[in-house]
GROMACS .gro file of C-alpha atoms in nm:
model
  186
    1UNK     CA    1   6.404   2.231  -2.227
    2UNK     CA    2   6.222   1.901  -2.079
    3UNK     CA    3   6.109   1.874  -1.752
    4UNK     CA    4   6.335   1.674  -1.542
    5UNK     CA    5   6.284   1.346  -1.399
    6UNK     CA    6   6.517   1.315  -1.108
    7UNK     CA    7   6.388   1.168  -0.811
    8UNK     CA    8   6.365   1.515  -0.544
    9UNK     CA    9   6.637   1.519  -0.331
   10UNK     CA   10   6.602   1.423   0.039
   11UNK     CA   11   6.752   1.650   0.324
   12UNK     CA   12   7.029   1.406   0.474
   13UNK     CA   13   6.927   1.312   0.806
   14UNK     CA   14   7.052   1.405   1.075
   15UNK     CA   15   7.344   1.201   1.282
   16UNK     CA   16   7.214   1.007   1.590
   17UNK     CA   17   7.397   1.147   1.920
   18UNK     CA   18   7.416   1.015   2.265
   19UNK     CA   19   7.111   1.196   2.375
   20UNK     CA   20   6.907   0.976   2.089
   21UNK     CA   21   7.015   0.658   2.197
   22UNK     CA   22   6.923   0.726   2.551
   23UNK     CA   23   6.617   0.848   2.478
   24UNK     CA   24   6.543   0.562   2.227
   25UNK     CA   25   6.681   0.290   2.484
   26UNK     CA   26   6.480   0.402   2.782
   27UNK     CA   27   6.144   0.478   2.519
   28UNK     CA   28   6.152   0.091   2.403
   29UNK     CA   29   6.305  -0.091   2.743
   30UNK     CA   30   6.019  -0.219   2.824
   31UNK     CA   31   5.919  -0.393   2.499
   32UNK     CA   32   6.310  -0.487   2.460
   33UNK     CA   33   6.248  -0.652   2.848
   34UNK     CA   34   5.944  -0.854   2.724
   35UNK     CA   35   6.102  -1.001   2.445
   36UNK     CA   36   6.401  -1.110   2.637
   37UNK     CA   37   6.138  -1.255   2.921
   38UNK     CA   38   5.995  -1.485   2.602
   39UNK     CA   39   6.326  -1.657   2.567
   40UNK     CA   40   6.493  -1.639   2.921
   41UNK     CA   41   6.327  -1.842   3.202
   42UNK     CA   42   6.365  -1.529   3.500
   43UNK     CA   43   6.427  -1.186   3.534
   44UNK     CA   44   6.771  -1.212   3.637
   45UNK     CA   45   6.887  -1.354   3.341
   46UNK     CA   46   6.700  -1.089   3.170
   47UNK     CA   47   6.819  -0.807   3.354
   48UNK     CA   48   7.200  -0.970   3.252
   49UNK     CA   49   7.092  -0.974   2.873
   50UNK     CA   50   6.933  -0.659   2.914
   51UNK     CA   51   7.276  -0.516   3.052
   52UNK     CA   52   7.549  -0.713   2.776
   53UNK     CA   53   7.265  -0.569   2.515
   54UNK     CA   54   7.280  -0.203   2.615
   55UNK     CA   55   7.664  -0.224   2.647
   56UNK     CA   56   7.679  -0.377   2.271
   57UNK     CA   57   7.395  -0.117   2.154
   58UNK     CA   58   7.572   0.169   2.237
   59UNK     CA   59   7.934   0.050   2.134
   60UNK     CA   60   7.727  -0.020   1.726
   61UNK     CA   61   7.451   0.322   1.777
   62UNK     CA   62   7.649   0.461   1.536
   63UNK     CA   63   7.566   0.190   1.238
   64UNK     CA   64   7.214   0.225   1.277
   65UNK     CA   65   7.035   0.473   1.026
   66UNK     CA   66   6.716   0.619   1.176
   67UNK     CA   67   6.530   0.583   1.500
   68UNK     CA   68   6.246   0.407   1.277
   69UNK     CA   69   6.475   0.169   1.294
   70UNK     CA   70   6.573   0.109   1.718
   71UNK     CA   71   6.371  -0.116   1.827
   72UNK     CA   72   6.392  -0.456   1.528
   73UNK     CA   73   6.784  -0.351   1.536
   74UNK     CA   74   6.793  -0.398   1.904
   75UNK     CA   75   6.609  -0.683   1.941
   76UNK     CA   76   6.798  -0.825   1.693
   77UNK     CA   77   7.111  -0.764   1.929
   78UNK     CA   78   6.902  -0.857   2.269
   79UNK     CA   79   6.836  -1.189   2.086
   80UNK     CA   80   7.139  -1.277   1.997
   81UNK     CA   81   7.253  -1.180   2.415
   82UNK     CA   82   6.983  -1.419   2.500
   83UNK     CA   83   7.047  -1.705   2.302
   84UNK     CA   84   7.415  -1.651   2.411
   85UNK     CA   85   7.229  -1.691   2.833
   86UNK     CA   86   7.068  -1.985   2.742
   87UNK     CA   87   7.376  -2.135   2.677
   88UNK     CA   88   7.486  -2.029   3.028
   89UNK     CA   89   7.233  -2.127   3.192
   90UNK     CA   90   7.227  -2.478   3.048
   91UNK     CA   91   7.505  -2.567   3.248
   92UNK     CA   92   7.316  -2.491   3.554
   93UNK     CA   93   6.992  -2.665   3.462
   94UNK     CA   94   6.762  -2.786   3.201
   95UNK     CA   95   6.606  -2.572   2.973
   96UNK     CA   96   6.474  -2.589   2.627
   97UNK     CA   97   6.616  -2.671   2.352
   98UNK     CA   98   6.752  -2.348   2.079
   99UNK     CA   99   6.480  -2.450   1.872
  100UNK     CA  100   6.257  -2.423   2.070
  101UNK     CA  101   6.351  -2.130   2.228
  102UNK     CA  102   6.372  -1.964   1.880
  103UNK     CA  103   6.035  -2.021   1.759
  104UNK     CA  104   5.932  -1.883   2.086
  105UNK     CA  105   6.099  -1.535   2.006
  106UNK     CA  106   5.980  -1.553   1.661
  107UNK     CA  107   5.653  -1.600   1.756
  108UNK     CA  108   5.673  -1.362   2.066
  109UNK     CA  109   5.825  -1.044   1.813
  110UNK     CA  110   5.532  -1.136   1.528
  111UNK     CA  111   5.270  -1.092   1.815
  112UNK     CA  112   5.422  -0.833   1.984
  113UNK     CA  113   5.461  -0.626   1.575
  114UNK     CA  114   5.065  -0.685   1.550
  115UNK     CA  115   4.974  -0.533   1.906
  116UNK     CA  116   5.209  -0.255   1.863
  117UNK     CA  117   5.024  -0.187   1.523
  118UNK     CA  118   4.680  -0.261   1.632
  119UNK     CA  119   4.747   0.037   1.928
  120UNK     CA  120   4.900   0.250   1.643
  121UNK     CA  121   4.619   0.218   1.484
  122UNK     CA  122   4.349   0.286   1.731
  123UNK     CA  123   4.586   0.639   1.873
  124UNK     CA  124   4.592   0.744   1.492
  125UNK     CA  125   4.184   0.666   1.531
  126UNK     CA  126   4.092   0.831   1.878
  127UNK     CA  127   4.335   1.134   1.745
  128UNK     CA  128   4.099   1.210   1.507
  129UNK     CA  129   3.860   1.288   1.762
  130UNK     CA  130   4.033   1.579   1.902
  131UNK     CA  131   4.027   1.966   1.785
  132UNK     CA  132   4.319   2.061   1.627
  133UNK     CA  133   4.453   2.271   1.920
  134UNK     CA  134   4.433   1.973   2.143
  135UNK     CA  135   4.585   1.746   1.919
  136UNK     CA  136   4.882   1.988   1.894
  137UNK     CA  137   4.907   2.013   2.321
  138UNK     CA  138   4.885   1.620   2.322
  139UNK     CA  139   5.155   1.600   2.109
  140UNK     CA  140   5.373   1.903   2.231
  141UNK     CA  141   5.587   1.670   2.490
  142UNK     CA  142   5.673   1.418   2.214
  143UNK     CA  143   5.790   1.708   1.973
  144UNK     CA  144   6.199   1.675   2.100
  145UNK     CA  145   6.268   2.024   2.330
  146UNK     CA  146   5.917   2.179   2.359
  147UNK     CA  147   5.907   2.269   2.737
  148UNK     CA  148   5.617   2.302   2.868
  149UNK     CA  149   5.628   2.568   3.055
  150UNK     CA  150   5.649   2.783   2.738
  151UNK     CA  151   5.363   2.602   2.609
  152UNK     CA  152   5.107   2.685   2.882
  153UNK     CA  153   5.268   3.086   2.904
  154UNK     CA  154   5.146   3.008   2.478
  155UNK     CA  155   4.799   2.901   2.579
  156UNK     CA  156   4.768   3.157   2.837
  157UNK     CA  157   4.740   2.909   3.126
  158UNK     CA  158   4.935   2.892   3.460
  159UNK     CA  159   5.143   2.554   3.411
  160UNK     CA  160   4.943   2.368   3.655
  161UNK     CA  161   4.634   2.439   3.444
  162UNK     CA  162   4.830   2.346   3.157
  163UNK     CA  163   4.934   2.014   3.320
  164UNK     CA  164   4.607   1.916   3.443
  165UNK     CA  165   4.450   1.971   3.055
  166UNK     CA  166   4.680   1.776   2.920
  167UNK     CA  167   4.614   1.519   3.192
  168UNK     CA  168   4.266   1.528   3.164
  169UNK     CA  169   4.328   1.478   2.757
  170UNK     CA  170   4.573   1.174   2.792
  171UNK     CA  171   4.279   0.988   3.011
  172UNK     CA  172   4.035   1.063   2.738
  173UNK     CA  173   4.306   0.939   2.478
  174UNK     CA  174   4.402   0.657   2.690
  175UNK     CA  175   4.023   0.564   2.732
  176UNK     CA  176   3.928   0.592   2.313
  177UNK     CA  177   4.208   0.341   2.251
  178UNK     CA  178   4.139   0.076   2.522
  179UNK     CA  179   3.791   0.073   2.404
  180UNK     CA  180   3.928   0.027   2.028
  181UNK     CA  181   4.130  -0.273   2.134
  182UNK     CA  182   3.845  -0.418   2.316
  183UNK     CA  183   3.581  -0.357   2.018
  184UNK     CA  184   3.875  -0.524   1.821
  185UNK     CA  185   3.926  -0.822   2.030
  186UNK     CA  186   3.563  -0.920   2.052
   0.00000   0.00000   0.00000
């Protein structure tokens, strides 16, 4: 009998709920608010797209197939909201033209896809630097329903020892990758 040459079979993944989009929606808000600030001239109007984007979002969560996935599909929806304001808010004064307007979100989502890859790159980095252990408790809160109150009874701590190691961890994290950025700017 040969050996068989079928690609292995992925597990299916698993539906997006509710809970996901949530927890997606509030974890990229402030990227999605950024964007819309590169094409909409205040935060009103952004806080409007903002608003018509969640509401269309969560009415199409369903269509979208991984949470690799939220933040270019959402933009892609917070644009199109946007575009739709400037049009609004033409009437009420002069702005700039769509094509302009478009090569400023084009240009705002390439920069913003380097930066976000640049910090990737320098966590992945200043990770490295870590024991095992404390790579693990960095992690932990990230991991979906890890409480952390279980975690430090796991460690041995009390949870206010527990909190204040992790703390002390995140500003050394936080530290290694500002001073990554900054050797990479210069």
């Amino acid at each position: 009998m040969s050996p068989s040459h079928d690609p292995p079979m992925q597990a299916p993944q698993r539906a997006l709920t509710e809970s996901d989009f949530m927890r997606l929606f509030v974890k990229h808000e402030t990227a999605l608010r950024a964007f819309a600030r590169s094409i909409l001239p205040n935060w009103n109007a952004v806080d409007d797209a903002i608003q018509e984007a969640s509401v269309t979002m969560w009415q199409k969560f369903s269509q979208l197939n991984g949470e690799d996935g939220f933040l270019p599909w959402a933009k892609v929806i917070l644009r199109f909201k946007c575009l739709n304001a400037v049009t609004g808010l033409r009437r009420d004064g002069r702005l700039l033209s769509d094509e302009v307007l478009k090569q400023i979100a084009d240009e705002a989502e390439a920069i913003e896809a380097e930066r976000i890859a640049e910090i990737r790159s320098a966590l992945q980095d200043c990770m490295t630097e870590f024991s095992r252990p404390h790579q693990e408790l960095l992690m932990a809160p990230y991991q979906g329903n890890v409480q952390l109150t279980k975690l430090a009874d796991d460690c041995g701590k009390t949870v206010n020892a527990f909190y204040k190691l992790l703390g002390r961890l995140r500003v050394k994290l936080s530290a290694c990758v500002q001073q990554r950025l900054q050797m990479e700017a210069s």
